[in-house]
Short mmCIF file of C-alpha atoms in Angstrom, two decimals:
data_model
loop_
_atom_site.label_atom_id
_atom_site.label_comp_id
_atom_site.label_asym_id
_atom_site.label_seq_id
_atom_site.Cartn_x
_atom_site.Cartn_y
_atom_site.Cartn_z
CA MET A 1 -0.01 -0.02 -0.01
CA PRO A 2 1.35 3.45 -0.83
CA ARG A 3 2.75 5.43 2.10
CA SER A 4 0.38 8.24 1.21
CA VAL A 5 -2.56 6.21 2.55
CA GLU A 6 -0.93 4.41 5.35
CA SER A 7 -1.13 5.30 9.06
CA PRO A 8 -0.45 7.80 10.58
CA ARG A 9 -1.22 9.96 7.52
CA VAL A 10 -4.53 8.26 6.98
CA VAL A 11 -6.42 6.92 9.98
CA SER A 12 -9.98 7.88 9.04
CA ILE A 13 -12.26 8.44 6.03
CA ALA A 14 -11.94 12.12 6.77
CA ASP A 15 -8.13 11.84 6.07
CA LEU A 16 -8.93 10.24 2.67
CA ARG A 17 -11.29 13.09 1.88
CA SER A 18 -8.51 15.58 2.53
CA LEU A 19 -6.13 13.67 0.18
CA ALA A 20 -8.94 13.57 -2.46
CA ARG A 21 -9.45 17.29 -2.23
CA GLY A 22 -5.70 17.87 -2.76
CA ARG A 23 -5.53 15.65 -5.87
CA LEU A 24 -8.75 16.44 -7.77
CA PRO A 25 -9.74 19.66 -9.60
CA ARG A 26 -12.36 21.50 -7.70
CA VAL A 27 -15.10 20.57 -10.08
CA VAL A 28 -14.47 16.85 -9.75
CA PHE A 29 -13.97 16.96 -6.03
CA ASP A 30 -17.19 18.98 -5.45
CA TYR A 31 -19.12 16.63 -7.74
CA LEU A 32 -18.06 13.86 -5.40
CA ASP A 33 -18.38 15.80 -2.19
CA GLY A 34 -21.42 17.98 -2.78
CA GLY A 35 -25.20 17.63 -2.63
CA ALA A 36 -28.35 19.38 -3.77
CA GLU A 37 -29.35 22.97 -3.16
CA GLY A 38 -28.45 24.08 0.41
CA GLU A 39 -27.15 20.60 1.25
CA PHE A 40 -29.34 20.18 4.31
CA THR A 41 -29.96 16.54 3.67
CA LEU A 42 -26.25 15.97 2.82
CA ARG A 43 -25.26 17.24 6.29
CA ASP A 44 -28.11 15.55 8.06
CA ASN A 45 -27.15 12.14 6.65
CA CYS A 46 -23.94 12.40 8.81
CA ASN A 47 -25.51 14.34 11.75
CA ALA A 48 -28.21 11.67 12.20
CA PHE A 49 -25.60 9.19 13.47
CA GLU A 50 -24.64 11.61 16.28
CA ASP A 51 -28.30 11.29 17.50
CA VAL A 52 -27.89 7.52 18.04
CA THR A 53 -25.84 6.50 21.10
CA PHE A 54 -24.62 3.12 22.20
CA ARG A 55 -25.73 1.03 25.15
CA PRO A 56 -22.77 -1.32 25.72
CA ARG A 57 -22.52 -4.54 27.78
CA HIS A 58 -19.36 -4.06 29.88
CA ALA A 59 -17.25 -6.64 31.63
CA VAL A 60 -17.88 -9.00 28.69
CA ALA A 61 -14.88 -10.71 27.10
CA VAL A 62 -15.11 -10.80 23.24
CA PRO A 63 -11.82 -12.30 21.98
CA THR A 64 -13.11 -12.65 18.41
CA CYS A 65 -16.05 -11.27 16.47
CA GLU A 66 -18.03 -12.70 13.56
CA LEU A 67 -18.43 -9.98 11.00
CA ARG A 68 -19.83 -11.96 8.13
CA THR A 69 -23.32 -11.51 6.78
CA ARG A 70 -25.25 -12.51 3.69
CA VAL A 71 -26.92 -10.10 1.23
CA LEU A 72 -29.04 -11.49 -1.59
CA GLY A 73 -27.46 -14.91 -1.11
CA CYS A 74 -23.94 -13.46 -1.28
CA GLU A 75 -21.66 -13.85 1.68
CA LEU A 76 -19.86 -10.66 2.72
CA SER A 77 -16.84 -10.52 4.95
CA PHE A 78 -18.51 -7.63 6.81
CA PRO A 79 -21.86 -5.86 6.24
CA VAL A 80 -20.74 -3.26 3.63
CA VAL A 81 -21.50 -3.06 -0.09
CA LEU A 82 -19.78 -0.47 -2.40
CA ALA A 83 -22.58 1.84 -3.74
CA PRO A 84 -22.83 2.90 -7.34
CA VAL A 85 -20.77 6.16 -7.89
CA GLY A 86 -21.11 7.77 -11.29
CA TYR A 87 -18.18 9.37 -13.12
CA SER A 88 -15.74 7.26 -11.10
CA ARG A 89 -13.30 7.29 -14.11
CA LEU A 90 -13.04 11.06 -13.71
CA MET A 91 -11.80 10.53 -10.13
CA HIS A 92 -9.19 7.95 -11.23
CA PRO A 93 -8.45 6.44 -14.69
CA GLU A 94 -9.05 2.84 -13.31
CA GLY A 95 -12.30 3.97 -11.78
CA GLU A 96 -14.86 1.25 -11.47
CA VAL A 97 -12.38 -1.55 -12.25
CA ALA A 98 -10.12 -0.45 -9.37
CA ALA A 99 -13.04 -0.21 -6.96
CA ALA A 100 -14.42 -3.54 -7.95
CA ARG A 101 -11.13 -5.20 -7.53
CA ALA A 102 -10.60 -3.78 -4.08
CA ALA A 103 -14.11 -4.95 -3.11
CA GLY A 104 -13.40 -8.43 -4.26
CA VAL A 105 -10.18 -8.51 -2.30
CA ALA A 106 -11.95 -7.38 0.81
CA GLY A 107 -14.66 -10.03 0.41
CA ILE A 108 -17.60 -7.69 -0.20
CA ALA A 109 -19.94 -6.70 -3.15
CA TYR A 110 -19.47 -3.91 -5.64
CA THR A 111 -22.36 -2.02 -7.37
CA LEU A 112 -21.67 -0.65 -10.82
CA SER A 113 -23.31 2.53 -11.87
CA THR A 114 -24.95 2.96 -15.25
CA ILE A 115 -22.90 6.15 -15.57
CA SER A 116 -19.60 4.32 -15.61
CA GLY A 117 -16.58 4.65 -17.78
CA HIS A 118 -15.55 1.02 -17.94
CA ARG A 119 -17.44 -1.92 -19.54
CA LEU A 120 -19.44 -4.04 -17.11
CA GLU A 121 -17.75 -7.17 -18.45
CA ASP A 122 -14.27 -5.69 -17.51
CA VAL A 123 -15.56 -4.65 -14.03
CA LYS A 124 -17.02 -8.09 -13.36
CA SER A 125 -13.76 -9.68 -14.49
CA ALA A 126 -11.77 -7.46 -12.07
CA SER A 127 -13.65 -8.54 -8.98
CA SER A 128 -13.37 -11.89 -7.22
CA GLY A 129 -16.58 -11.06 -5.33
CA PRO A 130 -20.18 -10.39 -6.29
CA VAL A 131 -20.96 -7.46 -8.58
CA PHE A 132 -24.40 -5.78 -8.81
CA TYR A 133 -25.64 -3.48 -11.66
CA GLN A 134 -27.42 -0.30 -10.87
CA LEU A 135 -29.89 0.55 -13.68
CA TYR A 136 -30.98 3.82 -15.13
CA LEU A 137 -33.17 3.81 -18.13
CA MET A 138 -30.86 6.12 -20.03
CA GLY A 139 -30.95 5.69 -23.79
CA GLY A 140 -34.43 4.24 -23.60
CA ARG A 141 -35.73 0.79 -22.97
CA GLY A 142 -33.58 -0.78 -25.82
CA ALA A 143 -30.42 0.37 -24.19
CA ALA A 144 -31.49 -0.78 -20.82
CA GLU A 145 -32.55 -4.20 -22.05
CA GLY A 146 -29.12 -4.55 -23.77
CA ALA A 147 -27.32 -3.74 -20.45
CA ILE A 148 -29.51 -6.17 -18.51
CA GLN A 149 -28.75 -8.93 -21.05
CA ARG A 150 -25.00 -8.18 -20.80
CA ALA A 151 -25.20 -8.19 -17.00
CA ARG A 152 -26.92 -11.50 -17.04
CA SER A 153 -24.43 -12.98 -19.43
CA SER A 154 -21.50 -11.71 -17.41
CA GLY A 155 -22.77 -13.31 -14.20
CA LEU A 156 -23.75 -10.14 -12.25
CA SER A 157 -25.60 -11.13 -9.08
CA ALA A 158 -28.44 -8.50 -8.77
CA LEU A 159 -30.05 -5.52 -10.41
CA VAL A 160 -30.33 -2.33 -8.46
CA VAL A 161 -33.11 -0.10 -9.72
CA THR A 162 -32.84 3.55 -8.61
CA ILE A 163 -36.19 5.22 -8.37
CA ASP A 164 -35.33 8.71 -7.07
CA THR A 165 -33.98 10.39 -10.22
CA VAL A 166 -36.95 11.67 -12.12
CA VAL A 167 -34.62 14.57 -12.93
CA ALA A 168 -31.11 15.33 -11.61
CA GLY A 169 -31.04 17.25 -8.40
CA MET A 170 -29.93 20.94 -8.32
CA ARG A 171 -26.27 20.52 -7.42
CA GLU A 172 -25.16 24.12 -7.17
CA ARG A 173 -21.47 23.33 -6.82
CA ASP A 174 -21.48 21.64 -10.18
CA PHE A 175 -22.90 24.81 -11.90
CA ARG A 176 -20.44 27.07 -10.21
CA ASN A 177 -17.44 24.95 -10.97
CA GLY A 178 -18.04 24.28 -14.64
CA MET A 179 -19.13 20.60 -14.68
CA LYS A 180 -21.17 21.20 -17.81
CA GLU A 181 -18.27 22.97 -19.47
CA LEU A 182 -15.83 20.28 -18.49
CA LEU A 183 -18.00 17.53 -20.09
CA GLY A 184 -18.99 19.67 -23.09
CA GLY A 185 -17.29 19.94 -26.49
CA ASN A 186 -16.88 23.70 -26.53
CA ALA A 187 -13.18 24.43 -25.85
CA LEU A 188 -13.81 28.12 -25.44
CA ALA A 189 -16.32 27.46 -22.69
CA LYS A 190 -13.65 25.58 -20.70
CA LEU A 191 -11.22 28.52 -20.60
CA PRO A 192 -12.48 30.21 -17.38
CA PHE A 193 -12.19 26.88 -15.53
CA LEU A 194 -8.71 25.91 -16.77
CA PRO A 195 -6.79 27.20 -13.63
CA GLN A 196 -8.34 24.45 -11.39
CA PHE A 197 -7.11 21.75 -13.87
CA LEU A 198 -3.63 23.25 -14.21
CA ALA A 199 -3.38 23.36 -10.39
CA ARG A 200 -3.70 19.52 -10.37
CA PRO A 201 -1.09 18.42 -12.95
CA ALA A 202 -1.00 14.74 -11.82
CA TRP A 203 -4.73 14.45 -12.24
CA LEU A 204 -4.69 16.30 -15.54
CA ALA A 205 -1.94 14.08 -16.92
CA GLY A 206 -3.83 10.96 -15.95
CA PHE A 207 -7.07 12.33 -17.39
CA LEU A 208 -5.52 13.21 -20.67
CA MET A 209 -3.56 9.96 -21.02
CA ASP A 210 -6.95 8.11 -20.33
CA GLY A 211 -8.38 9.75 -23.35
CA GLY A 212 -10.29 12.64 -21.70
CA VAL A 213 -13.99 12.49 -21.22
CA PRO A 214 -15.13 8.91 -21.75
CA LYS A 215 -18.32 7.63 -23.38
CA LEU A 216 -20.71 5.38 -21.39
CA PRO A 217 -19.87 1.83 -22.59
CA ASN A 218 -22.85 0.30 -20.74
CA VAL A 219 -25.40 2.64 -22.33
CA VAL A 220 -25.42 1.47 -25.93
CA ILE A 221 -28.24 2.90 -27.88
CA PRO A 222 -29.36 0.65 -30.69
CA GLY A 223 -28.17 1.96 -34.03
CA GLN A 224 -26.18 4.75 -32.42
CA GLY A 225 -23.59 3.20 -30.10
CA PRO A 226 -22.43 4.18 -26.54
CA LEU A 227 -23.93 7.36 -25.08
CA ALA A 228 -21.67 10.33 -24.72
CA LEU A 229 -21.06 11.41 -21.16
CA ILE A 230 -22.03 14.98 -22.09
CA ASP A 231 -25.57 13.77 -22.73
CA VAL A 232 -26.20 12.33 -19.26
CA ALA A 233 -28.30 15.18 -17.83
CA ALA A 234 -30.62 15.18 -20.86
CA ALA A 235 -30.79 11.43 -20.80
CA LEU A 236 -31.71 11.31 -17.14
CA SER A 237 -34.57 13.78 -17.64
CA SER A 238 -36.27 11.27 -19.97
CA ALA A 239 -35.29 8.12 -18.06
CA ALA A 240 -37.48 8.21 -14.93
CA VAL A 241 -38.31 4.74 -13.55
CA THR A 242 -42.00 4.02 -12.67
CA TRP A 243 -43.59 1.18 -10.85
CA GLU A 244 -44.91 0.10 -14.22
CA ASP A 245 -41.34 -0.30 -15.55
CA LEU A 246 -40.65 -2.88 -12.83
CA ARG A 247 -42.89 -5.30 -14.71
CA TRP A 248 -40.83 -5.48 -17.88
CA ILE A 249 -37.66 -5.23 -15.91
CA ARG A 250 -38.71 -8.38 -14.02
CA GLU A 251 -39.35 -10.11 -17.35
CA ALA A 252 -35.94 -9.07 -18.59
CA TRP A 253 -34.07 -10.04 -15.39
CA SER A 254 -34.72 -13.25 -13.52
CA GLY A 255 -32.30 -12.55 -10.64
CA PRO A 256 -32.84 -10.48 -7.49
CA ILE A 257 -34.03 -6.86 -7.90
CA VAL A 258 -33.12 -4.18 -5.45
CA ILE A 259 -35.18 -1.01 -5.22
CA LYS A 260 -32.95 1.94 -4.19
CA GLY A 261 -34.23 5.33 -3.07
CA VAL A 262 -37.07 4.34 -0.58
CA LEU A 263 -37.85 6.84 2.07
CA THR A 264 -41.42 5.94 3.24
CA ALA A 265 -43.27 2.91 4.34
CA ASP A 266 -45.70 3.30 1.42
CA ASP A 267 -42.93 3.03 -1.15
CA ALA A 268 -41.44 0.14 0.72
CA ARG A 269 -44.70 -1.85 0.57
CA ARG A 270 -45.02 -0.99 -3.17
CA ALA A 271 -41.55 -2.24 -3.78
CA LEU A 272 -42.50 -5.48 -2.10
CA ASP A 273 -45.58 -5.73 -4.27
CA GLU A 274 -43.37 -5.39 -7.35
CA GLY A 275 -41.19 -8.20 -6.26
CA ALA A 276 -38.17 -6.49 -4.64
CA SER A 277 -35.75 -8.91 -3.01
CA ALA A 278 -34.23 -5.97 -1.10
CA ILE A 279 -34.83 -2.27 -0.50
CA VAL A 280 -32.23 0.40 -0.02
CA VAL A 281 -33.29 3.17 2.31
CA SER A 282 -31.60 6.06 0.55
CA ASN A 283 -31.93 9.81 -0.35
CA HIS A 284 -29.17 9.48 -2.98
CA GLY A 285 -26.52 10.85 -0.66
CA GLY A 286 -28.43 14.11 -0.35
CA ARG A 287 -27.89 14.75 -4.08
CA GLN A 288 -31.56 14.79 -5.35
CA LEU A 289 -34.42 16.40 -3.25
CA ASP A 290 -32.90 18.57 -0.55
CA GLY A 291 -34.89 18.64 2.68
CA VAL A 292 -35.86 14.91 2.87
CA PRO A 293 -34.89 13.19 6.07
CA ALA A 294 -31.56 11.44 6.59
CA SER A 295 -31.69 7.78 5.66
CA LEU A 296 -30.95 6.63 9.19
CA ARG A 297 -33.93 8.56 10.65
CA VAL A 298 -36.45 6.72 8.52
CA LEU A 299 -34.72 3.30 8.65
CA PRO A 300 -36.81 1.98 11.53
CA GLU A 301 -40.06 2.90 9.67
CA ILE A 302 -38.96 1.02 6.59
CA VAL A 303 -37.87 -2.00 8.60
CA ALA A 304 -41.21 -2.14 10.28
CA ALA A 305 -43.17 -1.82 7.02
CA VAL A 306 -41.10 -4.57 5.34
CA ASN A 307 -41.50 -6.83 8.40
CA GLY A 308 -38.95 -9.42 7.28
CA ARG A 309 -40.33 -9.91 3.73
CA ALA A 310 -37.22 -8.48 2.08
CA GLU A 311 -33.73 -7.45 3.03
CA VAL A 312 -33.36 -3.79 4.04
CA LEU A 313 -30.18 -1.95 3.32
CA MET A 314 -29.39 1.72 3.74
CA ASP A 315 -26.94 4.34 2.55
CA GLY A 316 -26.08 7.96 3.36
CA GLY A 317 -23.62 9.44 5.70
CA ILE A 318 -21.54 6.33 6.57
CA ARG A 319 -18.09 7.47 7.51
CA ARG A 320 -17.04 5.23 10.40
CA GLY A 321 -17.43 1.62 11.35
CA SER A 322 -19.57 2.70 14.30
CA ASP A 323 -22.00 4.20 11.78
CA VAL A 324 -22.29 0.76 10.21
CA VAL A 325 -23.02 -0.83 13.52
CA LYS A 326 -25.66 1.74 14.41
CA ALA A 327 -27.50 1.04 11.08
CA ILE A 328 -27.36 -2.70 11.73
CA CYS A 329 -28.75 -2.19 15.27
CA LEU A 330 -31.61 -0.28 13.71
CA GLY A 331 -32.53 -3.05 11.34
CA ALA A 332 -30.34 -2.88 8.26
CA ARG A 333 -28.95 -6.08 6.95
CA ALA A 334 -25.93 -4.15 5.51
CA VAL A 335 -25.02 -0.62 4.34
CA LEU A 336 -23.93 0.87 1.07
CA ILE A 337 -21.06 3.26 1.09
CA GLY A 338 -20.34 5.77 -1.68
CA ARG A 339 -18.34 8.82 -0.78
CA ALA A 340 -16.44 6.81 1.92
CA TYR A 341 -14.71 4.69 -0.72
CA ALA A 342 -14.72 7.16 -3.59
CA TYR A 343 -12.47 9.55 -1.49
CA GLY A 344 -10.03 6.65 -1.37
CA LEU A 345 -10.38 5.96 -5.06
CA ALA A 346 -9.63 9.66 -5.82
CA ALA A 347 -6.70 9.69 -3.48
CA ALA A 348 -4.88 6.56 -4.52
CA GLY A 349 -6.90 4.31 -6.90
CA GLN A 350 -7.36 0.73 -5.77
CA ALA A 351 -5.05 1.14 -2.76
CA GLY A 352 -7.17 4.06 -1.57
CA VAL A 353 -10.39 2.01 -1.79
CA ALA A 354 -8.58 -0.87 0.13
CA ARG A 355 -7.56 1.55 2.78
CA ALA A 356 -11.07 2.86 3.21
CA LEU A 357 -12.42 -0.61 3.55
CA ASN A 358 -9.66 -1.61 6.00
CA ILE A 359 -10.47 1.39 8.17
CA LEU A 360 -14.24 0.65 8.26
CA ARG A 361 -13.74 -3.10 8.89
CA THR A 362 -11.25 -2.46 11.74
CA ASP A 363 -13.73 0.11 13.14
CA VAL A 364 -16.69 -2.30 13.01
CA GLU A 365 -14.70 -5.06 14.84
CA ARG A 366 -13.46 -2.60 17.49
CA THR A 367 -17.08 -1.32 18.01
CA LEU A 368 -18.48 -4.79 18.50
CA LYS A 369 -15.81 -5.61 21.15
CA LEU A 370 -16.49 -2.43 22.94
CA LEU A 371 -20.24 -3.12 22.89
CA GLY A 372 -19.62 -6.59 24.29
CA CYS A 373 -21.21 -8.22 21.23
CA ALA A 374 -19.66 -11.23 19.56
CA SER A 375 -21.22 -11.04 16.10
CA ILE A 376 -23.09 -8.81 13.59
CA GLY A 377 -26.01 -11.25 13.77
CA ALA A 378 -26.44 -10.51 17.54
CA LEU A 379 -26.84 -6.76 17.09
CA ASP A 380 -30.34 -5.38 17.73
CA GLY A 381 -32.09 -2.29 18.97
CA SER A 382 -31.08 -2.92 22.58
CA TYR A 383 -27.54 -1.75 21.81
CA VAL A 384 -28.54 1.75 20.83
CA GLN A 385 -30.78 4.69 21.85
CA MET A 386 -32.13 7.18 19.42
CA HIS A 387 -32.48 10.82 20.48
CA THR A 388 -34.73 13.37 18.86
CA ARG A 389 -33.69 16.99 18.34
#
């Protein structure tokens, strides 16, 4: 592992965030780091964990802890799944391939975003663990069906259908920093934003050697080819997933379907009616509708509504292993992490992702021992107390 991500320089996810900020141009870092509008939900995703405190069992010897769990029939070495992170190839040339490889080495699952710069076949080949595919209907039903077929043929384990992107959220940092100009073809429009790229020569060299802005190799429009990355915003605006779409998706995909973006009991029950094997309690990392509650705050409501009929996962605000444990205590089977590993990817590629996972796994084990709990499976609500503001 590179010294740049070893202890004592890196001992927390926050340290990886600092390294990512120092390596990436502002526009790319803020794409990764930012949220929608005033970023209330982005902040509350993290703040919510501060409102949950532990109730440990002391004077209990726990020499070893069992961290393994199963998600959708896949065994995970600890209850973490890498969430889909779009534009990963802008953060590091190896992007999704590096993240998937690190996940496989760590014994956990990786979820590939539709908005990815590497072919899903290459990402699957890179990982020794399970790989899920997160589906947007970009490019229309024909493109989506083609991706589903490729995912099935490549042996991907589950389909993750995101339901909270009727349009892209208003991410003000992206507008201020020139994300549209970066991805566009107008060289003149890029000029005002050039200083931030020139200030990060290592990133710029890697970006240019990687061929610049990539196309989306997993969104292949029949008769046209791969969708250009610059067309993503327009494509999302006409790619909303409805409950009716779940029916033909189920016909095209025979494996487990995960519904991601659930924040109410009503939507959880509807997802079950449509055959979901798992539900992800998620507000898209605070990147869509600002002002919705933190995922952790609504997790108990969703768990109660599901009542054991499907697996419940959650994402949003996970920065420490203790956050993972709190989510498990409140009923999640496992958590998805996005920014927590993407900071590592941006900082040092595969090694950075591996360091992020090592930090979280070590934190989870330490937290269990300090709680006096010998296994992930033994965690329940008696180990925590929720406080209201």
